[in-house]
Each structure stands twice: as C-alpha cells, then as structure tokens.
Amino acid sequence: MKLVDFLGFFAAILTTVAYIPQALKTIRTRHTRDLSLAMYSVLNVGLVAWLVYGIFLVQWPIIFANIVTLLFTLPILYFKIKYK
Amino acid sequence: MKLVDFLGFFAAILTTVAYIPQALKTIRTRHTRDLSLAMYSVLNVGLVAWLVYGIFLVQWPIIFANIVTLLFTLPILYFKIKYK
C-alpha cells in the first residue's frame, strides 16, 4: 500500500469514528436540542455525493470512509427528527 | 472542468456548508450539552489528515473542502470546551 493510501485510510478512520461517540450519546440520552437539523440533513446528502465521487475515482479510502460514516450520521439525523 | 471534479466540488460544498448552521446555532445559544466533545476532537484531527491527503493527490475538491470545513468545526470544538 502506498503512503498516500495509508494517509487516506488514517483520515477516513478518524472522520468516520468521530461520529460514533455522537451517535452513542444521542441514542443513549435522546437529547438532540443542541444538534442542528440543517447540519445533519445537508451532511448526509453530502456524504452520499462524496461516496459517488469516490466510486468515480476508484479511491477506496473515500468510498470506505463515506459508507461507514453514513452508518453513524443517518441514525443521528433520525433521532434529531424523532426527538426534536 | 471534468464531471468528476464538478461532483467533487458539489460534495465538498455540501459537507462544508453543513457545519455552518451548527456553528451559528452553537455560537448563538452557547448550548453545547448535546454535542459530543470526542466527536469534535477526533473530527478536527481527521479533517487535517484529509487536507494533507488532498495535497498529496493534488485533488482540489479535497483540499478546498477540508480547509473551509475546519473554519466551522474548529469554532464548534472551541465553544464545546468553553461552555461544556
């Protein structure tokens, strides 16, 4: 694996796992007052666009990062809508 | 500009502007209880890593997206630490 691919996976892992503590906190507490509905709406659409971009370039760090990130950001959006 | 670059800029714009309403909400209300400190700590480090990755690949959508995103995610982290 090339150095640039390693760096991409490192970045992908960080910006993916970042949403895990927020998802767990939101699911556990059901407290979503301070979360922005607009942020999580636009973010999820943007992550899908990044995913398609990664598929076009066949850049696995981008593809991998965005699929897994969506697994955590979609539930946050769901809870924000359900418990606003 | 190639179609893939346009798609990259579209994705970059969405995942960048997504943090604007969260930053404005957090700055306006000073309410950060429901925000995860771990999320914004790891996210900011990850965005810097993506920035370096984009510089390596000379992929302007990645470079542009991460510089501007940091302009909004760093203030959210600052307010989370200050008003926790």
mmCIF file of C-alpha atoms in Angstrom:
data_model
loop_
_atom_site.group_PDB
_atom_site.id
_atom_site.type_symbol
_atom_site.label_atom_id
_atom_site.label_comp_id
_atom_site.label_asym_id
_atom_site.label_seq_id
_atom_site.Cartn_x
_atom_site.Cartn_y
_atom_site.Cartn_z
ATOM 1 C CA MET A 1 0.000 0.000 0.000
ATOM 2 C CA LYS A 2 1.326 3.427 -0.955
ATOM 3 C CA LEU A 3 1.942 6.087 1.730
ATOM 4 C CA VAL A 4 -0.808 8.282 0.312
ATOM 5 C CA ASP A 5 -3.301 5.408 0.593
ATOM 6 C CA PHE A 6 -2.257 4.847 4.220
ATOM 7 C CA LEU A 7 -2.780 8.560 4.936
ATOM 8 C CA GLY A 8 -6.178 8.410 3.253
ATOM 9 C CA PHE A 9 -7.248 5.434 5.367
ATOM 10 C CA PHE A 10 -5.983 7.186 8.541
ATOM 11 C CA ALA A 11 -8.034 10.296 7.671
ATOM 12 C CA ALA A 12 -11.010 8.127 6.717
ATOM 13 C CA ILE A 13 -10.884 6.239 10.010
ATOM 14 C CA LEU A 14 -10.757 9.460 12.076
ATOM 15 C CA THR A 15 -13.576 11.303 10.265
ATOM 16 C CA THR A 16 -15.617 8.078 10.444
ATOM 17 C CA VAL A 17 -15.107 7.074 14.083
ATOM 18 C CA ALA A 18 -15.622 10.736 15.078
ATOM 19 C CA TYR A 19 -19.389 10.293 14.686
ATOM 20 C CA ILE A 20 -19.535 7.144 16.852
ATOM 21 C CA PRO A 21 -19.436 8.972 20.247
ATOM 22 C CA GLN A 22 -22.016 11.498 18.980
ATOM 23 C CA ALA A 23 -24.302 8.687 17.735
ATOM 24 C CA LEU A 24 -23.956 6.762 21.025
ATOM 25 C CA LYS A 25 -24.553 9.921 23.109
ATOM 26 C CA THR A 26 -27.630 10.860 21.060
ATOM 27 C CA ILE A 27 -29.077 7.316 21.090
ATOM 28 C CA ARG A 28 -28.432 6.966 24.843
ATOM 29 C CA THR A 29 -29.751 10.356 26.015
ATOM 30 C CA ARG A 30 -32.357 11.132 23.307
ATOM 31 C CA HIS A 31 -31.237 14.745 23.830
ATOM 32 C CA THR A 32 -30.980 16.471 20.451
ATOM 33 C CA ARG A 33 -31.792 20.111 21.341
ATOM 34 C CA ASP A 34 -28.273 21.411 20.661
ATOM 35 C CA LEU A 35 -27.839 19.460 17.406
ATOM 36 C CA SER A 36 -28.598 21.302 14.146
ATOM 37 C CA LEU A 37 -31.237 19.626 11.953
ATOM 38 C CA ALA A 38 -29.891 21.542 8.925
ATOM 39 C CA MET A 39 -26.366 20.253 9.616
ATOM 40 C CA TYR A 40 -27.338 16.578 9.695
ATOM 41 C CA SER A 41 -29.670 16.915 6.690
ATOM 42 C CA VAL A 42 -27.061 18.558 4.441
ATOM 43 C CA LEU A 43 -24.205 16.413 5.829
ATOM 44 C CA ASN A 44 -25.929 13.146 4.921
ATOM 45 C CA VAL A 45 -26.669 14.296 1.357
ATOM 46 C CA GLY A 46 -23.065 15.497 1.046
ATOM 47 C CA LEU A 47 -21.661 12.178 2.271
ATOM 48 C CA VAL A 48 -23.663 10.334 -0.414
ATOM 49 C CA ALA A 49 -22.199 12.730 -3.021
ATOM 50 C CA TRP A 50 -18.646 12.041 -1.714
ATOM 51 C CA LEU A 51 -19.382 8.307 -1.989
ATOM 52 C CA VAL A 52 -20.312 8.642 -5.680
ATOM 53 C CA TYR A 53 -17.207 10.811 -6.229
ATOM 54 C CA GLY A 54 -15.016 8.100 -4.666
ATOM 55 C CA ILE A 55 -16.613 5.441 -6.887
ATOM 56 C CA PHE A 56 -15.866 7.578 -9.984
ATOM 57 C CA LEU A 57 -12.183 7.953 -8.993
ATOM 58 C CA VAL A 58 -11.973 4.366 -7.639
ATOM 59 C CA GLN A 59 -10.446 5.826 -4.462
ATOM 60 C CA TRP A 60 -11.079 3.222 -1.785
ATOM 61 C CA PRO A 61 -10.344 5.470 1.212
ATOM 62 C CA ILE A 62 -13.118 7.848 0.033
ATOM 63 C CA ILE A 63 -15.582 5.010 -0.732
ATOM 64 C CA PHE A 64 -14.919 3.200 2.565
ATOM 65 C CA ALA A 65 -14.995 6.364 4.679
ATOM 66 C CA ASN A 66 -18.319 7.604 3.403
ATOM 67 C CA ILE A 67 -20.228 4.312 3.598
ATOM 68 C CA VAL A 68 -19.212 3.774 7.219
ATOM 69 C CA THR A 69 -19.707 7.445 8.166
ATOM 70 C CA LEU A 70 -23.285 7.281 6.872
ATOM 71 C CA LEU A 71 -23.916 4.334 9.227
ATOM 72 C CA PHE A 72 -23.486 6.782 12.129
ATOM 73 C CA THR A 73 -24.714 10.103 10.712
ATOM 74 C CA LEU A 74 -28.026 8.700 9.409
ATOM 75 C CA PRO A 75 -29.096 7.486 12.904
ATOM 76 C CA ILE A 76 -28.197 10.912 14.375
ATOM 77 C CA LEU A 77 -30.459 12.572 11.768
ATOM 78 C CA TYR A 78 -33.223 10.045 12.532
ATOM 79 C CA PHE A 79 -33.061 10.766 16.278
ATOM 80 C CA LYS A 80 -32.929 14.545 15.672
ATOM 81 C CA ILE A 81 -36.160 14.306 13.651
ATOM 82 C CA LYS A 82 -37.830 11.908 16.098
ATOM 83 C CA TYR A 83 -36.853 13.703 19.348
ATOM 84 C CA LYS A 84 -36.692 17.363 18.312
ATOM 85 C CA MET B 1 -13.758 21.068 -15.594
ATOM 86 C CA LYS B 2 -14.378 17.317 -15.734
ATOM 87 C CA LEU B 3 -17.667 15.872 -14.459
ATOM 88 C CA VAL B 4 -15.887 14.070 -11.622
ATOM 89 C CA ASP B 5 -14.344 17.374 -10.461
ATOM 90 C CA PHE B 6 -17.782 19.018 -10.525
ATOM 91 C CA LEU B 7 -19.181 16.156 -8.430
ATOM 92 C CA GLY B 8 -16.274 16.511 -6.016
ATOM 93 C CA PHE B 9 -16.909 20.243 -5.608
ATOM 94 C CA PHE B 10 -20.660 19.596 -5.111
ATOM 95 C CA ALA B 11 -19.882 17.044 -2.373
ATOM 96 C CA ALA B 12 -17.266 19.367 -0.884
ATOM 97 C CA ILE B 13 -19.705 22.290 -0.754
ATOM 98 C CA LEU B 14 -22.402 20.207 0.991
ATOM 99 C CA THR B 15 -20.154 18.620 3.626
ATOM 100 C CA THR B 16 -18.630 22.066 4.212
ATOM 101 C CA VAL B 17 -21.754 24.234 4.448
ATOM 102 C CA ALA B 18 -23.382 21.510 6.612
ATOM 103 C CA TYR B 19 -21.371 22.745 9.618
ATOM 104 C CA ILE B 20 -22.383 26.412 9.148
ATOM 105 C CA PRO B 21 -25.868 26.081 10.764
ATOM 106 C CA GLN B 22 -24.369 24.027 13.628
ATOM 107 C CA ALA B 23 -21.630 26.623 14.167
ATOM 108 C CA LEU B 24 -24.150 29.508 14.098
ATOM 109 C CA LYS B 25 -26.539 27.680 16.449
ATOM 110 C CA THR B 26 -23.738 26.859 18.889
ATOM 111 C CA ILE B 27 -22.244 30.381 18.798
ATOM 112 C CA ARG B 28 -25.708 31.974 19.213
ATOM 113 C CA THR B 29 -27.064 29.766 22.014
ATOM 114 C CA ARG B 30 -23.830 28.741 23.799
ATOM 115 C CA HIS B 31 -25.690 25.444 24.364
ATOM 116 C CA THR B 32 -23.292 22.534 23.814
ATOM 117 C CA ARG B 33 -24.681 19.881 26.205
ATOM 118 C CA ASP B 34 -25.883 17.548 23.431
ATOM 119 C CA LEU B 35 -22.701 17.902 21.347
ATOM 120 C CA SER B 36 -20.028 15.209 21.763
ATOM 121 C CA LEU B 37 -16.587 16.536 22.762
ATOM 122 C CA ALA B 38 -14.998 13.317 21.468
ATOM 123 C CA MET B 39 -16.702 13.802 18.081
ATOM 124 C CA TYR B 40 -15.412 17.338 17.525
ATOM 125 C CA SER B 41 -11.913 16.479 18.823
ATOM 126 C CA VAL B 42 -11.452 13.475 16.521
ATOM 127 C CA LEU B 43 -13.268 15.162 13.592
ATOM 128 C CA ASN B 44 -10.909 18.153 13.569
ATOM 129 C CA VAL B 45 -7.797 15.945 13.625
ATOM 130 C CA GLY B 46 -9.313 13.818 10.837
ATOM 131 C CA LEU B 47 -10.088 16.856 8.681
ATOM 132 C CA VAL B 48 -6.438 17.976 8.935
ATOM 133 C CA ALA B 49 -5.389 14.459 7.830
ATOM 134 C CA TRP B 50 -7.795 14.638 4.828
ATOM 135 C CA LEU B 51 -6.293 18.047 3.947
ATOM 136 C CA VAL B 52 -2.763 16.563 3.819
ATOM 137 C CA TYR B 53 -4.117 13.614 1.765
ATOM 138 C CA GLY B 54 -5.684 16.027 -0.740
ATOM 139 C CA ILE B 55 -2.391 17.951 -1.028
ATOM 140 C CA PHE B 56 -0.541 14.660 -1.743
ATOM 141 C CA LEU B 57 -3.004 13.744 -4.538
ATOM 142 C CA VAL B 58 -3.349 17.385 -5.727
ATOM 143 C CA GLN B 59 -7.124 16.887 -5.571
ATOM 144 C CA TRP B 60 -8.532 20.413 -5.240
ATOM 145 C CA PRO B 61 -12.037 19.403 -4.108
ATOM 146 C CA ILE B 62 -10.491 17.571 -1.115
ATOM 147 C CA ILE B 63 -8.072 20.427 -0.292
ATOM 148 C CA PHE B 64 -10.741 23.142 -0.610
ATOM 149 C CA ALA B 65 -13.396 21.180 1.310
ATOM 150 C CA ASN B 66 -11.252 20.457 4.324
ATOM 151 C CA ILE B 67 -9.764 23.946 4.762
ATOM 152 C CA VAL B 68 -13.216 25.553 4.736
ATOM 153 C CA THR B 69 -14.814 22.807 6.864
ATOM 154 C CA LEU B 70 -12.171 23.388 9.552
ATOM 155 C CA LEU B 71 -13.202 27.079 9.653
ATOM 156 C CA PHE B 72 -16.545 25.932 11.086
ATOM 157 C CA THR B 73 -15.676 22.761 13.031
ATOM 158 C CA LEU B 74 -12.821 24.365 14.990
ATOM 159 C CA PRO B 75 -15.114 27.078 16.482
ATOM 160 C CA ILE B 76 -17.675 24.385 17.463
ATOM 161 C CA LEU B 77 -14.908 22.489 19.308
ATOM 162 C CA TYR B 78 -13.779 25.741 20.971
ATOM 163 C CA PHE B 79 -17.310 26.514 22.206
ATOM 164 C CA LYS B 80 -17.824 22.909 23.373
ATOM 165 C CA ILE B 81 -14.669 23.167 25.516
ATOM 166 C CA LYS B 82 -15.505 26.682 26.776
ATOM 167 C CA TYR B 83 -19.209 26.082 27.560
ATOM 168 C CA LYS B 84 -19.294 22.402 28.496
#
